[in-house]
Coordinates of C-alpha atoms in Angstrom, one line a residue:
E18 CA 0.0 -0.1 0.2
H19 CA 2.7 2.2 1.0
K20 CA 5.1 1.4 -2.1
Q21 CA 1.7 2.6 -4.3
F22 CA 1.1 5.8 -2.3
H23 CA 4.1 7.8 -4.6
L24 CA 3.8 5.7 -7.8
V25 CA 0.3 8.3 -9.7
G26 CA 4.1 10.4 -10.3
P27 CA 6.3 7.9 -11.7
V28 CA 3.3 5.8 -13.9
L29 CA 1.8 9.0 -15.4
G30 CA 5.6 10.7 -16.1
G31 CA 6.4 8.2 -17.9
V32 CA 2.7 7.8 -19.9
F33 CA 3.5 10.8 -21.4
C34 CA 6.6 12.6 -23.6
Q35 CA 9.6 13.5 -21.3
C36 CA 9.8 17.3 -22.4
D37 CA 8.6 20.4 -20.1
P38 CA 6.1 23.0 -22.1
V39 CA 9.6 24.8 -23.0
D40 CA 13.5 24.5 -23.6
P41 CA 15.0 25.2 -20.6
G42 CA 17.7 25.9 -23.0
P43 CA 21.9 25.2 -23.0
G44 CA 22.5 22.8 -20.1
S45 CA 19.2 21.5 -19.4
G46 CA 19.9 17.3 -19.5
P47 CA 17.7 14.5 -17.7
G48 CA 19.7 16.0 -14.5
S49 CA 20.0 19.6 -14.1
D50 CA 16.9 21.7 -13.0
P51 CA 16.1 24.9 -15.8
G52 CA 14.3 26.5 -12.8
G53 CA 16.5 26.4 -9.7
G54 CA 19.8 26.9 -11.8
A55 CA 22.1 24.3 -14.3
G56 CA 23.6 21.8 -12.8
T57 CA 21.2 22.0 -10.2
P58 CA 20.6 18.1 -9.1
R59 CA 16.5 16.7 -9.3
P60 CA 16.0 14.3 -6.7
P61 CA 15.9 10.8 -8.2
R62 CA 12.5 9.8 -8.9
P63 CA 10.6 7.4 -7.0
P64 CA 10.7 4.1 -7.3
E65 CA 8.7 1.7 -10.0
P66 CA 6.0 -0.2 -8.0
P67 CA 7.3 -3.9 -8.5
A68 CA 5.1 -5.6 -12.8
G69 CA 8.1 -7.9 -13.3
P70 CA 11.9 -7.4 -14.0
E71 CA 11.5 -4.2 -16.5
P72 CA 14.2 -1.8 -16.2
E73 CA 13.2 2.3 -15.5
P74 CA 13.3 3.2 -19.7
S75 CA 16.1 6.0 -20.2
P76 CA 15.6 9.7 -21.4
N77 CA 14.1 9.6 -24.5
P78 CA 16.6 11.2 -26.7
N79 CA 14.4 12.9 -29.7
P80 CA 11.8 14.0 -26.9
G81 CA 9.4 16.3 -29.2
G82 CA 9.2 13.2 -32.2
W83 CA 7.7 9.7 -32.0
D84 CA 10.4 7.1 -30.7
P85 CA 8.9 3.1 -30.7
E86 CA 10.4 2.6 -27.4
H87 CA 9.4 5.2 -25.4
E88 CA 6.1 4.2 -26.9
H89 CA 5.9 1.4 -25.2
E90 CA 7.6 1.5 -22.4
R91 CA 4.0 4.3 -21.8
E92 CA 1.6 1.9 -23.3
H93 CA 2.6 -0.2 -20.0
R94 CA 2.6 2.7 -18.0
L95 CA -1.2 3.3 -18.8
K96 CA -1.2 -0.6 -18.4
V97 CA -0.4 -0.8 -15.1
L98 CA -2.0 2.8 -14.2
F99 CA -4.8 1.3 -16.1
Q100 CA -5.0 -2.3 -14.3
I101 CA -4.7 -0.6 -10.4
L102 CA -7.3 1.7 -11.0
D103 CA -9.6 -1.4 -12.5
V104 CA -10.1 -2.4 -8.5
N105 CA -12.7 -5.0 -9.4
Q106 CA -10.9 -6.0 -13.0
D107 CA -13.6 -6.2 -15.2
G108 CA -12.3 -4.1 -17.9
G109 CA -13.8 -0.9 -17.0
I110 CA -12.7 2.1 -14.9
C111 CA -16.0 3.3 -13.0
V112 CA -16.3 5.9 -9.8
N113 CA -16.2 2.6 -7.2
D114 CA -12.8 1.8 -8.8
L115 CA -12.0 5.9 -9.2
T116 CA -13.1 6.5 -4.7
I117 CA -11.7 2.5 -4.4
G118 CA -8.6 3.6 -6.9
L119 CA -7.3 7.3 -6.5
P120 CA -6.0 7.5 -2.7
R121 CA -4.4 4.1 -3.8
L122 CA -1.7 6.1 -5.3
G123 CA -1.9 9.3 -3.2
V124 CA -5.7 11.4 -4.9
H125 CA -7.5 12.6 -3.7
R126 CA -10.8 13.6 -5.2
T127 CA -14.4 14.2 -4.3
E128 CA -17.4 11.7 -5.3
K129 CA -18.4 14.8 -8.1
E130 CA -14.7 15.5 -9.7
L131 CA -14.8 12.0 -10.5
R132 CA -18.5 11.4 -12.0
K133 CA -16.4 13.9 -13.8
I134 CA -13.4 12.6 -14.7
V135 CA -15.9 8.9 -16.4
K136 CA -19.0 11.6 -17.6
A137 CA -15.9 13.0 -19.7
G138 CA -15.1 10.0 -20.8
D139 CA -16.8 8.3 -21.7
K140 CA -17.8 8.3 -25.4
D141 CA -19.8 5.7 -25.3
L142 CA -22.2 6.7 -22.4
D143 CA -22.0 3.2 -20.6
G144 CA -21.3 4.4 -17.3
Q145 CA -16.8 3.5 -17.0
L146 CA -14.4 3.5 -19.6
D147 CA -12.3 1.1 -21.2
F148 CA -8.9 1.2 -21.8
E149 CA -9.1 2.8 -25.0
E150 CA -11.2 5.6 -23.4
F151 CA -8.9 6.0 -20.1
V152 CA -6.2 7.0 -22.6
H153 CA -7.0 9.6 -24.4
Y154 CA -9.1 10.7 -21.7
L155 CA -5.2 11.6 -20.3
R156 CA -4.0 12.8 -23.6
D157 CA -7.3 14.8 -24.2
H158 CA -6.4 16.4 -20.9
E159 CA -2.8 16.3 -20.8
K160 CA -2.9 18.7 -23.9
K161 CA -5.5 21.5 -21.6
L162 CA -3.2 21.9 -18.9
R163 CA -0.1 22.7 -21.3
L164 CA -1.7 25.5 -21.6
V165 CA -2.8 26.2 -18.6
F166 CA 1.6 25.7 -17.5
K167 CA 2.4 27.7 -20.2
S168 CA 0.1 31.0 -19.1
L169 CA 1.6 31.4 -16.0
D170 CA 4.7 30.9 -17.0
R171 CA 5.6 33.6 -17.5
K172 CA 9.7 34.2 -17.1
N173 CA 8.5 31.4 -20.1
D174 CA 11.8 29.0 -17.8
G175 CA 9.7 25.7 -18.2
R176 CA 9.3 26.7 -14.2
I177 CA 5.9 28.4 -12.1
D178 CA 6.8 30.2 -8.5
A179 CA 4.8 32.3 -5.9
Q180 CA 5.4 35.3 -8.1
E181 CA 3.9 33.8 -11.3
I182 CA 1.4 32.5 -9.3
M183 CA 1.0 36.2 -7.7
Q184 CA 1.4 37.8 -10.9
S185 CA -1.4 36.1 -12.8
L186 CA -4.1 36.3 -10.6
R187 CA -3.8 40.4 -10.5
D188 CA -3.5 40.6 -13.5
L189 CA -7.1 38.9 -13.0
G190 CA -8.8 41.4 -10.4
V191 CA -7.6 39.2 -8.3
H192 CA -5.1 40.1 -5.0
I193 CA -3.5 37.0 -2.7
S194 CA -0.6 37.4 -0.7
E195 CA 3.0 35.6 -0.7
Q196 CA 2.3 33.3 1.3
Q197 CA -1.0 32.7 0.6
A198 CA 0.6 31.8 -3.0
E199 CA 3.6 29.3 -1.5
K200 CA 0.8 27.2 0.2
I201 CA -0.7 26.4 -2.8
L202 CA 2.8 25.8 -4.9
K203 CA 3.5 23.9 -1.3
S204 CA 0.6 21.8 -2.6
M205 CA 1.6 20.7 -5.4
D206 CA 5.0 21.3 -5.0
K207 CA 6.7 16.7 -4.2
N208 CA 10.8 17.9 -4.6
G209 CA 10.9 20.3 -2.0
T210 CA 11.9 23.6 -4.6
M211 CA 9.4 26.0 -4.1
T212 CA 8.5 25.7 -7.6
I213 CA 6.2 23.9 -9.7
D214 CA 8.4 21.9 -12.9
W215 CA 5.3 20.5 -16.1
N216 CA 5.6 17.2 -14.5
E217 CA 4.4 18.5 -11.2
W218 CA 2.1 20.3 -12.6
R219 CA 0.6 17.6 -15.4
D220 CA 0.5 14.8 -12.2
Y221 CA -1.1 16.3 -10.1
H222 CA -3.9 17.7 -11.4
L223 CA -3.9 14.8 -14.4
L224 CA -6.6 13.5 -12.5
H225 CA -8.5 16.3 -11.9
P226 CA -11.4 17.0 -13.8
A227 CA -11.8 21.0 -16.3
D228 CA -14.2 21.0 -18.1
N229 CA -14.0 24.6 -19.0
I230 CA -10.1 26.1 -18.0
P231 CA -10.1 29.5 -18.7
E232 CA -8.0 30.7 -20.9
I233 CA -10.4 28.6 -24.1
I234 CA -13.3 30.3 -22.2
L235 CA -11.2 33.8 -23.0
Y236 CA -9.4 33.6 -26.6
W237 CA -13.0 31.4 -28.3
K238 CA -15.9 33.6 -27.3
H239 CA -18.8 32.4 -30.1
S240 CA -22.3 33.8 -29.6
T241 CA -21.0 36.9 -27.9
I242 CA -18.4 37.8 -31.0
F243 CA -21.0 36.7 -34.3
D244 CA -24.2 38.0 -35.6
V245 CA -25.9 36.5 -38.0
G246 CA -29.5 38.5 -37.5
E247 CA -31.2 35.2 -36.0
S248 CA -30.8 35.8 -32.0
L249 CA -31.1 31.3 -31.7
M250 CA -27.4 31.2 -30.5
V251 CA -26.3 29.4 -27.0
P252 CA -24.6 32.0 -25.0
D253 CA -21.2 31.8 -23.9
E254 CA -19.7 31.0 -21.4
F255 CA -17.3 33.3 -19.0
T256 CA -14.4 33.1 -17.1
A257 CA -15.3 33.8 -13.4
E258 CA -11.9 35.7 -13.3
E259 CA -14.3 38.1 -16.5
R260 CA -17.4 37.9 -13.8
N261 CA -15.4 38.9 -10.8
T262 CA -14.1 42.0 -12.2
G263 CA -17.2 43.3 -14.8
M264 CA -15.3 42.4 -18.2
W265 CA -19.0 40.0 -18.7
W266 CA -21.3 43.6 -19.3
R267 CA -18.3 45.0 -20.9
H268 CA -18.3 41.5 -23.8
L269 CA -22.4 41.7 -23.4
V270 CA -22.1 45.3 -25.2
A271 CA -19.2 45.2 -27.5
G272 CA -21.1 42.0 -28.4
G273 CA -24.1 44.4 -28.7
G274 CA -22.7 47.3 -31.0
A275 CA -20.9 45.0 -33.1
G276 CA -24.8 43.2 -33.2
A277 CA -26.0 46.6 -34.1
V278 CA -23.5 47.6 -37.2
S279 CA -23.1 43.4 -38.2
R280 CA -27.1 44.2 -38.9
T281 CA -27.4 47.5 -40.4
C282 CA -24.5 46.8 -43.3
T283 CA -26.4 43.6 -44.5
A284 CA -29.8 44.3 -44.2
P285 CA -30.6 44.6 -47.4
L286 CA -29.7 40.8 -48.0
D287 CA -31.5 40.6 -45.5
R288 CA -34.9 41.8 -46.4
L289 CA -34.4 41.2 -49.6
K290 CA -34.2 37.1 -48.1
V291 CA -37.7 37.8 -46.0
L292 CA -39.1 39.5 -50.1
M293 CA -38.2 35.5 -51.6
Q294 CA -39.5 34.1 -48.4
V295 CA -43.1 35.2 -48.3
H296 CA -43.3 36.4 -52.5
G297 CA -41.1 33.8 -54.2
S298 CA -44.0 31.0 -56.0
R299 CA -43.0 28.9 -59.1
A300 CA -44.9 31.2 -60.8
N301 CA -43.1 34.3 -59.2
N302 CA -39.6 33.1 -59.1
M303 CA -37.6 36.4 -57.8
C304 CA -33.8 36.7 -58.1
I305 CA -31.1 38.0 -57.0
V306 CA -30.7 40.9 -59.0
G307 CA -34.8 42.0 -60.0
G308 CA -35.5 41.6 -56.2
F309 CA -32.8 44.8 -55.5
T310 CA -34.1 46.2 -59.1
Q311 CA -37.2 46.0 -57.7
M312 CA -37.0 47.1 -54.4
I313 CA -35.3 50.0 -55.4
R314 CA -37.3 50.6 -57.9
E315 CA -40.4 50.8 -55.7
G316 CA -38.7 52.7 -52.8
G317 CA -36.0 53.6 -53.9
M318 CA -32.4 53.2 -52.0
R319 CA -33.2 53.9 -48.7
S320 CA -35.7 51.3 -49.0
L321 CA -33.2 49.2 -49.0
W322 CA -33.1 49.8 -45.4
R323 CA -36.6 48.9 -44.5
G324 CA -36.9 46.3 -41.5
N325 CA -33.7 47.3 -39.5
G326 CA -34.3 49.2 -37.2
I327 CA -36.6 47.1 -35.6
N328 CA -33.5 44.6 -35.9
V329 CA -31.4 46.2 -34.1
I330 CA -33.3 47.7 -31.7
K331 CA -34.3 44.1 -30.6
I332 CA -30.3 42.8 -30.1
A333 CA -30.7 44.7 -26.3
P334 CA -33.5 43.7 -24.7
E335 CA -33.1 40.2 -25.8
S336 CA -29.6 39.2 -24.8
A337 CA -29.6 40.7 -22.3
I338 CA -33.0 38.2 -21.2
K339 CA -31.0 36.2 -22.8
F340 CA -27.9 36.1 -20.8
M341 CA -30.0 36.3 -16.9
A342 CA -32.8 33.4 -17.7
Y343 CA -29.7 31.7 -19.0
E344 CA -27.4 32.3 -15.8
Q345 CA -29.9 31.8 -13.6
I346 CA -31.2 28.3 -15.1
K347 CA -27.4 27.2 -14.8
R348 CA -28.4 27.8 -10.5
L349 CA -32.0 25.8 -11.4
M350 CA -29.9 22.8 -12.5
G351 CA -27.8 23.0 -9.5
S352 CA -24.3 23.9 -11.4
S353 CA -21.7 25.5 -11.0
Q354 CA -20.0 28.6 -12.7
N355 CA -18.4 27.1 -14.7
S356 CA -18.4 23.6 -15.4
L357 CA -21.8 22.5 -17.5
G358 CA -20.9 20.1 -20.5
I359 CA -22.2 20.4 -24.4
L360 CA -25.5 18.8 -23.3
E361 CA -26.5 20.7 -19.8
R362 CA -24.9 24.1 -22.5
L363 CA -27.8 23.8 -24.9
V364 CA -30.1 22.3 -22.4
A365 CA -29.6 25.8 -20.6
G366 CA -29.4 28.1 -23.7
S367 CA -32.0 26.5 -25.5
L368 CA -34.5 28.0 -22.3
A369 CA -33.1 31.5 -23.1
G370 CA -33.3 31.3 -25.4
A371 CA -37.1 30.2 -25.9
I372 CA -37.4 33.1 -23.2
A373 CA -35.9 35.9 -24.9
Q374 CA -38.3 35.5 -28.0
S375 CA -40.8 35.3 -26.0
S376 CA -40.5 38.2 -24.9
I377 CA -39.8 40.0 -28.0
Y378 CA -41.2 38.4 -30.2
P379 CA -44.3 41.1 -30.8
M380 CA -41.1 43.3 -32.8
E381 CA -40.2 39.8 -34.5
V382 CA -43.6 40.1 -36.1
L383 CA -42.8 43.6 -36.5
K384 CA -40.1 44.2 -38.5
T385 CA -41.3 41.9 -40.9
R386 CA -44.7 43.9 -41.3
L387 CA -42.3 46.9 -42.2
A388 CA -39.5 44.7 -44.4
L389 CA -43.6 44.2 -46.5
R390 CA -44.8 47.5 -46.4
K391 CA -45.1 49.1 -49.4
T392 CA -44.2 52.7 -49.4
G393 CA -45.4 55.4 -47.3
Q394 CA -48.2 52.4 -46.1
Y395 CA -47.1 52.5 -42.7
S396 CA -45.1 56.2 -40.5
G397 CA -43.2 54.4 -38.4
M398 CA -42.6 51.8 -35.3
A399 CA -46.0 53.2 -33.5
D400 CA -47.3 53.4 -36.7
C401 CA -47.6 49.9 -37.8
A402 CA -48.2 48.6 -34.4
K403 CA -51.0 50.5 -33.8
H404 CA -52.4 49.5 -37.5
I405 CA -52.0 45.3 -37.0
F406 CA -53.4 45.7 -33.0
K407 CA -56.5 47.6 -35.2
K408 CA -56.5 45.3 -37.9
E409 CA -55.7 42.0 -36.4
G410 CA -56.1 42.3 -32.2
L411 CA -52.9 40.4 -30.1
A412 CA -52.5 37.5 -31.7
A413 CA -51.9 39.0 -34.4
F414 CA -48.3 39.9 -32.8
Y415 CA -48.2 35.9 -32.3
K416 CA -48.3 34.8 -35.4
G417 CA -45.8 31.9 -36.5
Y418 CA -44.7 31.9 -32.9
V419 CA -45.2 28.6 -33.2
P420 CA -42.0 27.2 -35.9
N421 CA -40.1 29.6 -34.0
M422 CA -39.6 27.8 -30.7
L423 CA -39.2 24.6 -32.7
G424 CA -36.6 26.3 -34.8
I425 CA -34.7 26.7 -31.7
I426 CA -33.8 23.8 -30.6
P427 CA -32.8 23.0 -34.0
Y428 CA -30.2 25.9 -34.8
A429 CA -28.9 26.3 -30.8
G430 CA -27.4 22.6 -31.4
I431 CA -26.3 22.3 -34.0
D432 CA -25.2 25.2 -34.0
L433 CA -23.0 24.5 -31.4
A434 CA -22.3 21.1 -31.5
V435 CA -20.3 22.7 -34.9
Y436 CA -18.6 25.4 -33.1
E437 CA -17.4 22.8 -30.4
T438 CA -16.4 19.7 -32.3
L439 CA -14.3 22.7 -34.9
K440 CA -13.2 24.3 -31.8
N441 CA -11.7 20.4 -29.7
S442 CA -10.9 19.7 -33.1
W443 CA -8.1 23.1 -34.1
L444 CA -7.5 22.7 -29.6
Q445 CA -5.6 19.1 -30.1
R446 CA -4.1 19.6 -33.3
Y447 CA -2.3 23.3 -32.9
A448 CA -2.6 24.3 -29.6
T449 CA 1.0 23.9 -28.1
D450 CA 1.6 27.6 -26.7
S451 CA -1.0 29.4 -26.0
A452 CA -6.1 28.9 -26.4
D453 CA -6.1 31.6 -29.0
P454 CA -7.4 30.8 -32.6
G455 CA -5.9 33.8 -33.8
V456 CA -8.4 35.4 -36.2
F457 CA -8.3 33.8 -39.3
V458 CA -9.6 30.7 -37.6
L459 CA -12.0 31.8 -34.5
L460 CA -14.2 33.9 -38.4
A461 CA -14.2 29.5 -40.3
C462 CA -15.5 27.9 -37.0
G463 CA -18.0 30.8 -36.4
T464 CA -19.2 31.3 -40.4
M465 CA -19.0 27.1 -41.1
S466 CA -20.9 26.9 -37.6
S467 CA -23.5 29.6 -38.4
T468 CA -24.2 28.1 -41.5
C469 CA -24.6 24.3 -40.6
G470 CA -27.8 26.9 -37.7
Q471 CA -29.3 28.0 -41.2
L472 CA -29.1 25.8 -42.9
A473 CA -31.3 22.5 -41.0
S474 CA -33.5 25.5 -38.8
Y475 CA -34.4 26.8 -41.7
P476 CA -38.0 25.4 -43.3
L477 CA -39.3 26.0 -40.2
A478 CA -37.9 30.1 -40.5
L479 CA -39.4 30.2 -43.8
V480 CA -42.8 29.0 -42.5
R481 CA -42.6 31.4 -39.3
T482 CA -42.0 34.5 -41.6
R483 CA -45.0 33.5 -43.7
M484 CA -47.3 32.9 -41.4
Q485 CA -46.1 36.9 -39.0
A486 CA -47.1 37.9 -42.4
Q487 CA -50.0 36.3 -43.4
A488 CA -52.7 39.0 -43.7
S489 CA -50.2 42.0 -44.9
V490 CA -50.2 40.1 -48.8
E491 CA -54.3 40.7 -50.5
G492 CA -55.9 36.8 -51.0
A493 CA -53.7 34.7 -48.8
P494 CA -54.7 32.2 -47.2
Q495 CA -54.3 32.2 -43.0
M496 CA -52.2 28.7 -42.9
S497 CA -51.6 26.7 -39.0
M498 CA -47.6 26.2 -39.1
T499 CA -49.1 22.1 -40.9
G500 CA -51.2 23.5 -43.2
L501 CA -48.5 26.0 -44.7
F502 CA -46.3 22.7 -45.1
R503 CA -48.6 21.0 -46.6
H504 CA -49.0 24.1 -49.0
I505 CA -45.4 24.7 -50.0
L506 CA -44.7 21.6 -50.5
R507 CA -47.8 20.7 -52.8
T508 CA -47.8 23.8 -54.6
E509 CA -43.6 24.5 -54.4
G510 CA -42.2 21.1 -54.2
A511 CA -39.9 20.9 -51.2
S512 CA -36.8 23.4 -53.1
G513 CA -39.9 26.5 -51.7
L514 CA -39.2 25.2 -48.3
Y515 CA -35.7 27.0 -48.7
R516 CA -36.7 30.4 -50.8
G517 CA -34.0 33.4 -50.5
L518 CA -31.6 31.2 -48.8
A519 CA -28.6 32.0 -51.1
P520 CA -28.5 35.5 -50.1
N521 CA -29.4 34.7 -46.5
F522 CA -25.9 33.0 -46.7
M523 CA -24.8 35.2 -48.6
K524 CA -24.6 38.1 -45.7
V525 CA -23.1 35.5 -43.2
I526 CA -19.4 35.7 -43.8
P527 CA -20.1 40.0 -44.4
A528 CA -21.7 39.4 -41.2
V529 CA -19.8 38.2 -39.7
S530 CA -16.2 39.3 -40.1
I531 CA -18.4 42.8 -39.6
S532 CA -18.9 42.1 -36.9
Y533 CA -15.9 40.7 -35.3
V534 CA -13.8 44.1 -36.6
V535 CA -16.4 45.3 -34.7
Y536 CA -16.5 43.9 -31.7
E537 CA -12.5 43.7 -31.2
N538 CA -12.2 47.9 -31.8
L539 CA -15.5 47.9 -29.5
K540 CA -13.4 46.0 -26.7
V541 CA -10.7 48.3 -26.2
T542 CA -12.7 50.5 -25.8
L543 CA -14.8 49.6 -23.8
G544 CA -11.7 49.0 -21.7
V545 CA -12.2 45.2 -21.9
Q546 CA -8.8 43.5 -21.0
S547 CA -8.3 39.6 -22.2

């Protein structure tokens, strides 16, 4: 039992590449200490547990590349660790196995943390980790830990000391004393140097769940930055530091301003989409050039922006309601601030989106009616609302509500799933020094996820728009959602459900690009620190 207590160090130490995250410089080697000065000997590694006549591996001559001998050695050590943690020897590690197995290795975790470990690695959802899932979890987790280590290592010497911990926290608005920083260090420092090297950092944190590492949350904002005219995305997470320092509301204000500029710049394409959705048919097959020509001929250049005013005004109340609802739903779900998985985020985000859309839905109806209006039909937003109320009653402000609510789930779900998949793929392949993807990767991921989300929910969006416009189109039948679906399929075929898709997709790239540029500039103006 006593021998097994020290096993986690050597077992994990041999599982992964033995190089530190940065090159410690000349004079470094297996017996030197990059943080404490060249030539300072490191304490010898604890002895391996008796597991056959296997000798201690020699240092990898090519730490950056693939070495068959060391790959075999790492595989062997992983199997040893798996066998120790698989207490009942059934070929899978469950929460009960970890409860008994980890304390034997000197690693103590709460039951909630153990459940997170199993949940994070359990790909086939059978409630336990087989060997392949176990290996994948450890290697993926190590990649994330390396990013955090690099961001803390301010001196770039391969070690973290008390001053670096204090400085990192101070930058985030959290002030701690040197004694508190040293206490944090001592909990991880195994060799008594009062600095933490990469191996100590990894060994301490590897079997500890980390759902949303702050640096990844910081750089991979999605719904806050990108505005493609639809407000159905799942809200972004904010780090604890962004909340404590009040940066979260600056992000939201910057995102709202970016959305207003982006929507205004792409409003002509959005109005054309609405006209094609409502008036397009086999008999009236509107094209993009013909649609623009018709709009300009009917009302001049200014008519291209009809409906944009209300579309911009509704950003503020919708964003605020959605964010507040999302936070409240997270609390009701019993989740801590930064620990929601994708499924929980989708549920909380969809419910928050439904609450926000329900609150401002009359503005959606007004936007559609104002976009479809003829010259001189209404003098403004208030006049349009008054006409609808007098002629059609209060119920008219909720026409198309059901397909709009149903559209939230495919849009939010596919947008989130595609964005998270692309994000994790990039982090696993290319993230070495930082989680910052750079502008082009972020724009590409945002564009692709938004496009996929829109494509999935487009038929419901088209039916919603037609239902909102029914009373304003002369001779149009007043139909229910299912009746309208059947009518479109019967008279226009499946392609009828995708009318207006071309201008809709044409505005995605400019909308994403404009909102990103404006967001970044507003962040600077508002004093947002990354």
